[in-house]
């Protein structure tokens, strides 16, 4: 399965813990797992857990515009994207979950 | 480099995502295949994503170049 998670909640919300556990479970079942950070979800890119999950196979995308607004400079392992990129990811996904 | 003949120019200074891509796409849709659009941008995230989105749409990005302090041009040939 191709799972896409859209994360707009900040990294100190209960959503963040839910998302981390959900991704771990999804990767364990070898699902293609992608996450798109936007709005205050961009701050999650600064959390070590996301980098660790990326190293386990999570594909990480973020809205470059929202990152610029927040002066966040994500590391190169996260892919710069946009609303257009998000639309494309959504059409490719089997399931889309949004945390806002 | 051979001078590229520009058919249309779109000044998007002051515009940010997603309008930079949306407006570029709308102008491109009005043009004929083979014609060339030059887009002026002053917003760094758009300079990364407008070319990427254009390529994903099947258009040909000829050039992405910084032309001034916080100013870029993106040159796109309409393919389809």
Short mmCIF file of C-alpha atoms in Angstrom, two decimals:
data_model
loop_
_atom_site.label_atom_id
_atom_site.label_comp_id
_atom_site.label_asym_id
_atom_site.label_seq_id
_atom_site.Cartn_x
_atom_site.Cartn_y
_atom_site.Cartn_z
CA UNK A 1 0.00 0.00 0.00
CA UNK A 2 1.06 3.58 -0.73
CA UNK A 3 0.36 5.65 2.44
CA UNK A 4 0.60 9.45 2.48
CA UNK A 5 0.49 11.39 5.73
CA UNK A 6 -0.03 15.16 5.66
CA UNK A 7 1.28 16.71 8.84
CA UNK A 8 0.23 20.24 9.71
CA UNK A 9 0.34 19.87 13.51
CA UNK A 10 3.30 21.13 15.51
CA UNK A 11 5.90 18.63 16.75
CA UNK A 12 4.86 18.93 20.41
CA UNK A 13 1.26 17.92 19.83
CA UNK A 14 -0.16 14.46 20.53
CA UNK A 15 -0.47 14.16 16.75
CA UNK A 16 3.31 13.96 16.47
CA UNK A 17 3.49 10.85 18.64
CA UNK A 18 0.60 9.30 16.73
CA UNK A 19 2.29 10.02 13.40
CA UNK A 20 5.65 8.57 14.52
CA UNK A 21 4.05 5.33 15.72
CA UNK A 22 1.84 5.10 12.63
CA UNK A 23 4.85 5.47 10.33
CA UNK A 24 6.85 2.88 12.27
CA UNK A 25 3.98 0.40 11.93
CA UNK A 26 3.55 1.19 8.23
CA UNK A 27 7.24 0.74 7.45
CA UNK A 28 7.31 -2.51 9.44
CA UNK A 29 4.58 -3.82 7.08
CA UNK A 30 6.68 -2.66 4.08
CA UNK A 31 4.12 -0.13 2.93
CA UNK A 32 5.47 2.72 0.78
CA UNK A 33 5.20 5.50 3.34
CA UNK A 34 5.42 9.21 2.56
CA UNK A 35 4.91 12.30 4.67
CA UNK A 36 4.27 15.90 3.58
CA UNK A 37 4.94 18.65 6.11
CA UNK A 38 3.13 21.96 5.85
CA UNK A 39 2.08 24.88 8.06
CA UNK A 40 3.40 24.43 11.61
CA UNK A 41 4.09 20.80 10.78
CA UNK A 42 7.28 22.14 9.20
CA UNK A 43 8.80 22.32 12.69
CA UNK A 44 8.64 18.51 12.83
CA UNK A 45 11.52 18.49 10.33
CA UNK A 46 13.74 19.63 13.18
CA UNK A 47 12.94 16.54 15.28
CA UNK A 48 15.43 13.66 15.28
CA UNK A 49 12.61 11.09 15.09
CA UNK A 50 11.77 12.16 11.53
CA UNK A 51 15.35 11.79 10.37
CA UNK A 52 15.51 8.33 11.95
CA UNK A 53 12.29 7.31 10.20
CA UNK A 54 13.67 8.62 6.92
CA UNK A 55 16.66 6.35 7.38
CA UNK A 56 14.22 3.44 7.81
CA UNK A 57 12.57 4.24 4.45
CA UNK A 58 10.15 7.13 5.03
CA UNK A 59 9.95 9.56 2.08
CA UNK A 60 9.88 13.12 3.45
CA UNK A 61 8.47 16.11 1.57
CA UNK A 62 7.80 19.66 2.75
CA UNK A 63 6.18 22.82 1.48
CA UNK A 64 9.10 25.11 0.62
CA UNK A 65 6.92 28.19 0.96
CA UNK A 66 5.80 27.37 4.53
CA UNK A 67 9.41 26.52 5.48
CA UNK A 68 10.61 29.87 4.10
CA UNK A 69 7.92 31.68 6.09
CA UNK A 70 9.23 30.05 9.26
CA UNK A 71 12.89 30.46 8.31
CA UNK A 72 13.35 26.71 8.51
CA UNK A 73 16.16 25.27 6.35
CA UNK A 74 15.44 21.52 6.14
CA UNK A 75 18.35 19.14 5.55
CA UNK A 76 18.85 17.74 2.04
CA UNK A 77 17.31 14.35 2.85
CA UNK A 78 13.89 16.08 2.91
CA UNK A 79 12.55 16.95 -0.54
CA UNK A 80 11.42 20.51 -1.25
CA UNK A 81 7.89 20.52 -2.66
CA UNK A 82 4.77 22.63 -3.06
CA UNK A 83 0.99 22.45 -3.18
CA UNK A 84 1.38 21.12 -6.73
CA UNK A 85 3.70 18.40 -5.44
CA UNK A 86 1.20 17.58 -2.71
CA UNK A 87 -1.59 17.24 -5.25
CA UNK A 88 0.55 14.79 -7.21
CA UNK A 89 1.42 12.77 -4.08
CA UNK A 90 -2.26 12.56 -3.20
CA UNK A 91 -3.25 11.20 -6.60
CA UNK A 92 -0.55 8.51 -6.26
CA UNK A 93 -1.52 7.46 -2.72
CA UNK A 94 -3.88 4.63 -1.78
CA UNK A 95 -4.63 6.22 1.56
CA UNK A 96 -4.16 9.82 2.75
CA UNK A 97 -4.26 10.79 6.43
CA UNK A 98 -4.09 14.43 7.51
CA UNK A 99 -3.12 15.63 10.98
CA UNK A 100 -4.08 19.27 11.49
CA UNK B 1 24.99 30.05 -25.27
CA UNK B 2 22.65 30.63 -28.24
CA UNK B 3 20.14 33.47 -27.63
CA UNK B 4 16.71 32.01 -26.76
CA UNK B 5 13.78 33.67 -28.52
CA UNK B 6 11.16 34.45 -25.88
CA UNK B 7 7.52 34.40 -27.01
CA UNK B 8 5.96 35.58 -23.77
CA UNK B 9 7.18 37.01 -20.49
CA UNK B 10 5.52 36.78 -17.07
CA UNK B 11 6.67 39.01 -14.24
CA UNK B 12 5.79 37.29 -10.95
CA UNK B 13 7.78 39.51 -8.65
CA UNK B 14 5.99 39.67 -5.29
CA UNK B 15 4.10 36.44 -5.88
CA UNK B 16 4.61 33.36 -3.71
CA UNK B 17 3.63 29.67 -3.86
CA UNK B 18 1.30 28.34 -5.08
CA UNK B 19 0.42 31.32 -7.28
CA UNK B 20 3.83 31.38 -8.98
CA UNK B 21 3.17 27.96 -10.45
CA UNK B 22 -0.56 28.45 -11.02
CA UNK B 23 -0.10 31.72 -12.95
CA UNK B 24 2.80 30.28 -14.98
CA UNK B 25 0.68 27.28 -15.87
CA UNK B 26 -2.28 29.45 -16.93
CA UNK B 27 -0.11 31.55 -19.28
CA UNK B 28 1.52 28.43 -20.70
CA UNK B 29 -1.91 26.96 -21.44
CA UNK B 30 -2.65 29.99 -23.65
CA UNK B 31 0.52 29.44 -25.69
CA UNK B 32 1.23 27.15 -28.65
CA UNK B 33 3.42 24.02 -28.33
CA UNK B 34 7.04 24.97 -29.06
CA UNK B 35 6.62 28.53 -27.79
CA UNK B 36 8.86 29.78 -24.99
CA UNK B 37 7.80 31.48 -21.75
CA UNK B 38 10.14 33.50 -19.52
CA UNK B 39 9.06 33.81 -15.88
CA UNK B 40 10.63 36.36 -13.51
CA UNK B 41 10.61 35.35 -9.82
CA UNK B 42 11.88 36.94 -6.62
CA UNK B 43 10.92 34.14 -4.23
CA UNK B 44 13.47 31.37 -3.63
CA UNK B 45 11.07 28.49 -2.83
CA UNK B 46 9.32 29.15 -6.13
CA UNK B 47 12.63 29.03 -8.01
CA UNK B 48 13.03 25.45 -6.75
CA UNK B 49 9.47 24.30 -7.29
CA UNK B 50 8.18 26.02 -10.44
CA UNK B 51 10.75 24.26 -12.67
CA UNK B 52 10.17 20.95 -10.88
CA UNK B 53 6.40 21.18 -11.33
CA UNK B 54 6.80 22.24 -14.97
CA UNK B 55 8.97 19.17 -15.67
CA UNK B 56 6.46 16.93 -13.93
CA UNK B 57 3.80 18.40 -16.22
CA UNK B 58 5.92 17.37 -19.21
CA UNK B 59 7.14 20.85 -20.16
CA UNK B 60 10.80 21.52 -21.06
CA UNK B 61 12.71 23.76 -18.67
CA UNK B 62 15.45 25.39 -20.73
CA UNK B 63 17.07 27.52 -18.08
CA UNK B 64 16.93 28.59 -14.43
CA UNK B 65 19.24 31.54 -13.80
CA UNK B 66 19.80 34.19 -11.15
CA UNK B 67 19.63 37.56 -12.89
CA UNK B 68 19.92 39.89 -9.93
CA UNK B 69 19.86 40.36 -6.20
CA UNK B 70 17.01 38.03 -5.16
CA UNK B 71 15.81 37.79 -8.77
CA UNK B 72 15.64 34.72 -11.04
CA UNK B 73 14.39 33.82 -14.49
CA UNK B 74 12.92 30.47 -15.46
CA UNK B 75 12.67 29.75 -19.20
CA UNK B 76 10.22 27.07 -20.26
CA UNK B 77 9.35 25.65 -23.69
CA UNK B 78 5.78 24.44 -23.99
CA UNK B 79 5.79 20.79 -25.04
CA UNK B 80 2.18 19.79 -24.53
#
